[in-house]
CSV table of C-alpha atoms in Angstrom, one decimal:
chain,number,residue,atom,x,y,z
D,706,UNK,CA,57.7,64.8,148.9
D,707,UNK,CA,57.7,63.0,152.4
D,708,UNK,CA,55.0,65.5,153.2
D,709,UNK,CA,52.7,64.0,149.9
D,710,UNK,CA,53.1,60.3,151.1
D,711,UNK,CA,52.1,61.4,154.7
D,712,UNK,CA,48.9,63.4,154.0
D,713,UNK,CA,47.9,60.4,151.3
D,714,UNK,CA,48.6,57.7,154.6
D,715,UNK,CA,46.4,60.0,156.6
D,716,UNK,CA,43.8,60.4,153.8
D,717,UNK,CA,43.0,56.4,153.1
D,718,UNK,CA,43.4,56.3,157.1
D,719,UNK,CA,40.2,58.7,156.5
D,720,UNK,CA,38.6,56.9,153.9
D,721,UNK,CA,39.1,60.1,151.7
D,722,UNK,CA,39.9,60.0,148.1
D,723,UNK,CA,42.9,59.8,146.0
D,724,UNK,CA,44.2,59.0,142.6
D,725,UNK,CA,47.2,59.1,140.1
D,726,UNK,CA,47.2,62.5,138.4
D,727,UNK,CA,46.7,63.1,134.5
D,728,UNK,CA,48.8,65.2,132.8
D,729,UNK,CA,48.7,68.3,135.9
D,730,UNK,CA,51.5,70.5,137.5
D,731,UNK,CA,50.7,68.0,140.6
D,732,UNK,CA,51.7,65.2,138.7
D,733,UNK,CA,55.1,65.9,139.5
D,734,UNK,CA,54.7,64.8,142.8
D,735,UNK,CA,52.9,62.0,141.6
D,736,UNK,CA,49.3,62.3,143.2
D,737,UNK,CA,46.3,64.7,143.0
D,738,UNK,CA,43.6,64.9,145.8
D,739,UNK,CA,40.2,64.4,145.3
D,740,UNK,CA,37.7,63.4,142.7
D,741,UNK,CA,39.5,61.9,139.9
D,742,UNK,CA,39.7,64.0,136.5
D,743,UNK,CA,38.0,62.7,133.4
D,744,UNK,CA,40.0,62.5,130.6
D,745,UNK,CA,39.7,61.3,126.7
D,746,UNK,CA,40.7,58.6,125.5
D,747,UNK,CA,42.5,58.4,122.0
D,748,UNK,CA,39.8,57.9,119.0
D,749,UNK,CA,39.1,59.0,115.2
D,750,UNK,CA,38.2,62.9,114.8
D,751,UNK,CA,37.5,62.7,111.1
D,752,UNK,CA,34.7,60.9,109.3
D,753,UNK,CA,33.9,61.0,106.1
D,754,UNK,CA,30.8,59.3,104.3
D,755,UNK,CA,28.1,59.4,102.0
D,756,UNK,CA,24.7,61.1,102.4
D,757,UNK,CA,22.1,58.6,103.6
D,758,UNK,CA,24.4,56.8,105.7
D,759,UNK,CA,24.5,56.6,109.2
D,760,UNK,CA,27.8,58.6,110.7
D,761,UNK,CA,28.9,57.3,114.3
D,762,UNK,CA,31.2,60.1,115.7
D,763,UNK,CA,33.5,58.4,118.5
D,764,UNK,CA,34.2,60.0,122.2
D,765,UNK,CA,35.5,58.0,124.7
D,766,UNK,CA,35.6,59.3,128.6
D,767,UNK,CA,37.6,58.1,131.1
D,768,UNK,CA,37.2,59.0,134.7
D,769,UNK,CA,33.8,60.3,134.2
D,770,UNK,CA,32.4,59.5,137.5
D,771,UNK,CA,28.7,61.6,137.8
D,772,UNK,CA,29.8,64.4,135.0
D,773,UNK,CA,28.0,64.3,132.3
D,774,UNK,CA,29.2,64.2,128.4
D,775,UNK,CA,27.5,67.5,126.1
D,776,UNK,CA,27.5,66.7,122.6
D,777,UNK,CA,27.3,70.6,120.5
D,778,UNK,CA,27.5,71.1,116.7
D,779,UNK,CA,30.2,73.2,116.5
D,780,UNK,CA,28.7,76.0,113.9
D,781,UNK,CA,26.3,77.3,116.3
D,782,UNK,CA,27.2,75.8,119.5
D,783,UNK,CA,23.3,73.9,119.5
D,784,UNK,CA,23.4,71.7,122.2
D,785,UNK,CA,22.5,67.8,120.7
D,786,UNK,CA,22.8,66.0,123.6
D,787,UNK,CA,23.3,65.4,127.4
D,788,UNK,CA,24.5,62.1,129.1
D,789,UNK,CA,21.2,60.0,127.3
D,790,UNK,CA,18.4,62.9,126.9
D,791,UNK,CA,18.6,64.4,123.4
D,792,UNK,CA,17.9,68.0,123.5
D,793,UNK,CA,17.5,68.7,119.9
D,794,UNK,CA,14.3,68.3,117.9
D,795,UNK,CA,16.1,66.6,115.1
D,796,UNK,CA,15.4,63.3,116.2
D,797,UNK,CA,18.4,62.1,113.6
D,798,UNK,CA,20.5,62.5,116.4
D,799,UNK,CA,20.6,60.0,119.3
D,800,UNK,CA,24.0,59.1,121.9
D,801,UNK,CA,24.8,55.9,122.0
D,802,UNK,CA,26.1,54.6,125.6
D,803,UNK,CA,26.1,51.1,127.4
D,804,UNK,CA,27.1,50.8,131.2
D,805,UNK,CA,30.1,48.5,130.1
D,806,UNK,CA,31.6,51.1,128.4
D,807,UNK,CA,33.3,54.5,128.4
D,808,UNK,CA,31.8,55.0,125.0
D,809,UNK,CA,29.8,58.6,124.4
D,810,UNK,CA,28.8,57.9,120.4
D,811,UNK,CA,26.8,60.5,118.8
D,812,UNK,CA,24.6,58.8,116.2
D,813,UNK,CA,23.5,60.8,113.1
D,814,UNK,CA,20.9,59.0,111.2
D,815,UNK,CA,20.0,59.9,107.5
D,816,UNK,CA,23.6,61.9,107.0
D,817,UNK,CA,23.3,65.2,104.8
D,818,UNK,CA,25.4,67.3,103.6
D,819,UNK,CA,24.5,70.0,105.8
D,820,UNK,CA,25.7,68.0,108.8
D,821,UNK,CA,29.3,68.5,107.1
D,822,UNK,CA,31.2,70.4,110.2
D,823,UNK,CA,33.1,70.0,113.7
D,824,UNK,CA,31.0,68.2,116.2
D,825,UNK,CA,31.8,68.8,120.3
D,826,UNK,CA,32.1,66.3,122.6
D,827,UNK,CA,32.3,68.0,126.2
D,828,UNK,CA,32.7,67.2,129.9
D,829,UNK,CA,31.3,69.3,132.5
D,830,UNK,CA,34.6,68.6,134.5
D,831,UNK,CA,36.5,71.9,136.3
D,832,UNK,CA,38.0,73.0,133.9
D,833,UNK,CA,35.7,71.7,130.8
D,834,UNK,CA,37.6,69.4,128.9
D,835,UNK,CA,36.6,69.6,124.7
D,836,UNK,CA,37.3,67.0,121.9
D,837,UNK,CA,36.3,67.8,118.2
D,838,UNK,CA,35.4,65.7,115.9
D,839,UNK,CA,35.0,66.7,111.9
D,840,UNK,CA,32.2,65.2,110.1
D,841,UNK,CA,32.1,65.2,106.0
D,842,UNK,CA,29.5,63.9,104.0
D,843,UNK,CA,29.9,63.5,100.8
D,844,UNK,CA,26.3,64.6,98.6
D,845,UNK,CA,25.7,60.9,97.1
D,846,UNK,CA,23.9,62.3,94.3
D,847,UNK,CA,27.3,64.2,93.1
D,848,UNK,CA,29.3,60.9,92.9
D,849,UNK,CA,26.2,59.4,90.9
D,850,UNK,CA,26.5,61.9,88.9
D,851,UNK,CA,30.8,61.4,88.3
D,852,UNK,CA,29.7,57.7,87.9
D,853,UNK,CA,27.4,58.8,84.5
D,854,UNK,CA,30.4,61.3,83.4
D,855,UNK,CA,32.8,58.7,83.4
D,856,UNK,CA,36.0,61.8,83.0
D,857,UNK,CA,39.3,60.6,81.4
D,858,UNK,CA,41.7,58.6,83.2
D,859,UNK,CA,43.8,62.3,83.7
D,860,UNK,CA,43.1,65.5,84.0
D,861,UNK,CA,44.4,68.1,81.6
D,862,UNK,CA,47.2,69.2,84.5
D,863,UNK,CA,47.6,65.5,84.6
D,864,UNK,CA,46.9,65.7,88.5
D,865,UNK,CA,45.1,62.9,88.9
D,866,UNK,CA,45.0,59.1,87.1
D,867,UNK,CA,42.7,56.2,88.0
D,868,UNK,CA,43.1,52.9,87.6
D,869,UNK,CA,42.2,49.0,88.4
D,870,UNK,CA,44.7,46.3,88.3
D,871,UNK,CA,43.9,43.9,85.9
D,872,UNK,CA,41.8,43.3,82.7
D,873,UNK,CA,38.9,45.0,82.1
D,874,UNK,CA,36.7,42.1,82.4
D,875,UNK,CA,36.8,39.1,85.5
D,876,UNK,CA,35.6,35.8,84.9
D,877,UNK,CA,34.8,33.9,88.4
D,878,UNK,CA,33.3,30.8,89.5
D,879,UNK,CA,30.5,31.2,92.2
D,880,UNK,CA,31.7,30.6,95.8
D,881,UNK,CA,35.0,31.8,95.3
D,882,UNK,CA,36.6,35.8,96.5
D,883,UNK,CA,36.5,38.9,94.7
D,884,UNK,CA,39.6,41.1,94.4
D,885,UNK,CA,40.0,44.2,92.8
D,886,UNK,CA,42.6,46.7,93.6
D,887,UNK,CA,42.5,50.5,92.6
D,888,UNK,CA,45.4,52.8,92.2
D,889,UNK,CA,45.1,56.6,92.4
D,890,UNK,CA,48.1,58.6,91.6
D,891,UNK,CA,48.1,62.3,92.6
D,892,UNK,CA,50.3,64.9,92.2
D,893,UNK,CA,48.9,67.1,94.8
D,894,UNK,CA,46.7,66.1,97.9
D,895,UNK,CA,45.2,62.5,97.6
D,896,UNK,CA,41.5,62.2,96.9
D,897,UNK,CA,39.3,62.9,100.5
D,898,UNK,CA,37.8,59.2,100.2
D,899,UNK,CA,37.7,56.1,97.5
D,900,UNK,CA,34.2,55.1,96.8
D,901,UNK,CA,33.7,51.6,95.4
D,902,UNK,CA,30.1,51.2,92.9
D,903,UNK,CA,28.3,47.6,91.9
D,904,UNK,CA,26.9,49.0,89.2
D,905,UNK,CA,24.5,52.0,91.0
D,906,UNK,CA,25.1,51.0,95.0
D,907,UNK,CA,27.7,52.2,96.5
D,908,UNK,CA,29.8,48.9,98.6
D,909,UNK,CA,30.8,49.5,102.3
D,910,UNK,CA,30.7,48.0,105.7
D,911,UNK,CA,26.9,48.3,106.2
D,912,UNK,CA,26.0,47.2,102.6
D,913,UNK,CA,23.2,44.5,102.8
D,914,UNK,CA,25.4,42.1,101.0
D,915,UNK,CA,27.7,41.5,103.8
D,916,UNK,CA,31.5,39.7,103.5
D,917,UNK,CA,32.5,43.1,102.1
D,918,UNK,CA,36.4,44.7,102.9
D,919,UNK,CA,37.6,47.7,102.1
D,920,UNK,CA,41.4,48.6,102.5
D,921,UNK,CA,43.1,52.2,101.9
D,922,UNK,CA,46.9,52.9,101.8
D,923,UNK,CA,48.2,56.0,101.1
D,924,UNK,CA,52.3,56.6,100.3
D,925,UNK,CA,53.1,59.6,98.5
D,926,UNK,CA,51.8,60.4,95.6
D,927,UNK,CA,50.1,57.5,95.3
D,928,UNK,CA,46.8,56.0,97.2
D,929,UNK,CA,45.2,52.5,96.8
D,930,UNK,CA,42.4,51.1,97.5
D,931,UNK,CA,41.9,47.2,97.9
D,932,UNK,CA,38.1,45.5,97.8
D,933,UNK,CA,37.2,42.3,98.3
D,934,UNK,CA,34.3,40.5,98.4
D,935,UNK,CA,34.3,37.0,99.6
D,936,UNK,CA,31.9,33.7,98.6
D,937,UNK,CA,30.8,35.5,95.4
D,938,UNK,CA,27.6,34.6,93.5
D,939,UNK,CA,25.5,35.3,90.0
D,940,UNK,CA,24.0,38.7,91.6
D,941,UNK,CA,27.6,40.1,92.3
D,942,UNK,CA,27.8,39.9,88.8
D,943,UNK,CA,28.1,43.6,87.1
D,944,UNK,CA,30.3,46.5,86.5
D,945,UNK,CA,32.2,47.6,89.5
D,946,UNK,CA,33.8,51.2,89.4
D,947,UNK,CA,36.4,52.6,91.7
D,948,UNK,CA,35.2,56.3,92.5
D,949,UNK,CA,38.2,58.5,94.4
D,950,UNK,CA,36.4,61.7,95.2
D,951,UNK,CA,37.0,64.8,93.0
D,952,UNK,CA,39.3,62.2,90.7
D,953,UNK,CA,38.6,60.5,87.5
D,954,UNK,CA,36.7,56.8,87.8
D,955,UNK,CA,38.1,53.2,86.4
D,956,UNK,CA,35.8,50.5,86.1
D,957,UNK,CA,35.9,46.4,85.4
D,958,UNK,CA,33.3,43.9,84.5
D,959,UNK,CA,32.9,40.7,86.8
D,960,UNK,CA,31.0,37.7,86.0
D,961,UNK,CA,30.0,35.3,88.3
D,962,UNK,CA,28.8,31.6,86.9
D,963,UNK,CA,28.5,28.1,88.6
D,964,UNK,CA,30.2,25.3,87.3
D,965,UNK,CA,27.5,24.2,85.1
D,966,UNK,CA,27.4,27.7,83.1
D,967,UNK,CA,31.3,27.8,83.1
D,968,UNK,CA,31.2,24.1,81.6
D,969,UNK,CA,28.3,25.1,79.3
D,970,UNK,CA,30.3,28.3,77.9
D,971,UNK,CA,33.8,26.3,77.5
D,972,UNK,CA,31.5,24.0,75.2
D,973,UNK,CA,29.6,26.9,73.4
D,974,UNK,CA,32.8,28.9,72.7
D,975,UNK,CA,34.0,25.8,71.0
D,976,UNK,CA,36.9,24.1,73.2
D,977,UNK,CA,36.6,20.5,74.5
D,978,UNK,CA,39.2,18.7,76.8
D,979,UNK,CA,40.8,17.5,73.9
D,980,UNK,CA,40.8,20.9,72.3
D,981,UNK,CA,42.4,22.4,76.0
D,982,UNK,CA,45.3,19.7,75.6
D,983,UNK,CA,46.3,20.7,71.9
D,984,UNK,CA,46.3,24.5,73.1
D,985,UNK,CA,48.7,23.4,75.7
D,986,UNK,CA,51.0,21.5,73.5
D,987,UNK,CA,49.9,23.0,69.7
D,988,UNK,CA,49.4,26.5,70.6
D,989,UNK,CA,45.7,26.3,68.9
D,990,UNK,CA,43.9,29.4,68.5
D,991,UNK,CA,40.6,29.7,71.1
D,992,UNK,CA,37.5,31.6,70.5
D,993,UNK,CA,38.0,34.6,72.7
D,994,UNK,CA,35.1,33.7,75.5
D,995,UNK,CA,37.0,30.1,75.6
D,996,UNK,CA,40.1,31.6,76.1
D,997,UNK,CA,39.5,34.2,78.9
D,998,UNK,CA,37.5,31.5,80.6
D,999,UNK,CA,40.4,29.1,79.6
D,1000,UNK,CA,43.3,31.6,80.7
D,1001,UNK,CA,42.1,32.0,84.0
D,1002,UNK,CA,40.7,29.1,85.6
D,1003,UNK,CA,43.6,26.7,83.4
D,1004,UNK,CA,43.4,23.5,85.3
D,1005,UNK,CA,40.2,24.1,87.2
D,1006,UNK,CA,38.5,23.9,83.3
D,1007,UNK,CA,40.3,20.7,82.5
D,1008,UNK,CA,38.8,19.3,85.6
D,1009,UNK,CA,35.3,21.0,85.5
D,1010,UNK,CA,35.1,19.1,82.0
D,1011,UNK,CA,36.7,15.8,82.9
């Protein structure tokens, strides 16, 4: 060991190279000599989405110094990329790298199901050091096609059941968030992803709406899957199905109205303030529209109409 800290005194004397060791039979003495060793740094290796999308597939290098980072599909070993050329004549397929960053992204534009597979992000260190990543994309059309079969809530093994907490139909005033919360039971293996529809387009991240969130919790037999949409208005309006992959669908209908249509539909369905004050002290019976609206906003309506 007292041989180790000489030889390191001798080599910054020298100007030479040294670093601290990754995980190496010389890292028991604590150093390593010469070039530092790349090395990856902890990131996602399984990414599922649907086709069309664009899949980013993480790899993050440490250490590179002047290596360079391969990118190869794993089924047939096709080289995609090196350091910033692209070498394939799919032009879908396009690394994403900043300066600033240890960050090797392979970009896949236009996702198909065909690109489904394990994906190879390599360093020509010595020895080569491999990370794979798994890609899944889901064929859009199939889940279209689940959304127009609309299954039962269970199978006939009873596997799987599907659905939103709440009443079937959401009454909202425009500005305020949308929450819906979908529970998947499962006997089995949990569904591969949730999906969440407005009426045919699928909600995620990248939708053009924006102020979208999207939360999954899985604990054993049992996954959930939380959305919520914040300052809603008249065009979020719609049906909005929660769609677990190879599991039955559940669905709600939200309506969205400003505070003149809200005030306009107490009135139609035949409640005034008066009205709203006997139902809280009479128990008079409301037209069902009137009492939904009623039900759920309850003092926001008395002061909408006062």
């Amino acid at each position: 060991m007292k041989g180790i800290h000489v030889l390191r005194h001798l080599l910054l004397l020298m100007g030479l190279p040294f670093a601290l060791a990754s995980a190496s039979s010389e890292q028991r003495e604590g150093w390593w000599l010469g070039r530092p060793r790349p090395y990856f740094a902890e990131s996602p290796t399984n990414l599922t989405i649907i086709s069309g999308q664009t899949a980013y597939l993480p790899c993050r290098v440490h250490m590179l110094g002047d290596r360079s980072v391969t990118w190869m599909r794993g089924r047939d070993l096709h080289i995609l990329t090196v350091g910033l050329v692209t070498y394939s004549a799919d032009e879908r397929f396009q690394v994403l790298h900043t300066q600033e960053t240890d960050d090797w992204t392979l970009q896949v534009q236009y996702s198909q199901p065909r690109d489904s597979g394990t994906y190879k992000c390599q360093v020509n260190s010595d020895p080569k050091i491999v990370r794979n990543v798994f890609l899944s994309v889901t064929d859009k059309r199939f889940l279209d096609g689940q959304l127009y079969k609309m299954p039962a809530t269970t199978g006939e093994d009873g596997e799987y059941g599907t659905h939103i907490v709440g009443g079937e139909a959401r009454f909202l005033q425009a500005g305020s968030s949308l929450s819906l919360e979908c529970v998947v039971t499962h006997t089995r293996a949990p569904p591969t992803a949730v999906l969440w529809y407005h009426d045919h387009s699928v909600l995620d991240y990248d939708s053009p709406r924006g102020g979208i969130s999207l939360q999954v919790e899985k604990s054993g037999e049992q996954t959930t899957s939380r959305l919520l949409l914040s300052s809603v208005r008249e065009s979020d309006s719609g049906n909005y199905t929660c769609l677990p992959v190879n599991a039955p669908t559940a669905s709600v209908s939200v309506h969205v109205n400003s505070a003149d249509e809200l005030r306009a539909a107490v009135h139609q369905g035949g409640i005034s303030l008066a009205a709203h004050r006997q139902v809280g002290v009479g128990g008079a019976a409301l037209p069902p529209v009137a009492a939904a609206i009623v039900g759920l906003y309850g003092a926001r309506v008395v002061a909408l109409l006062s």
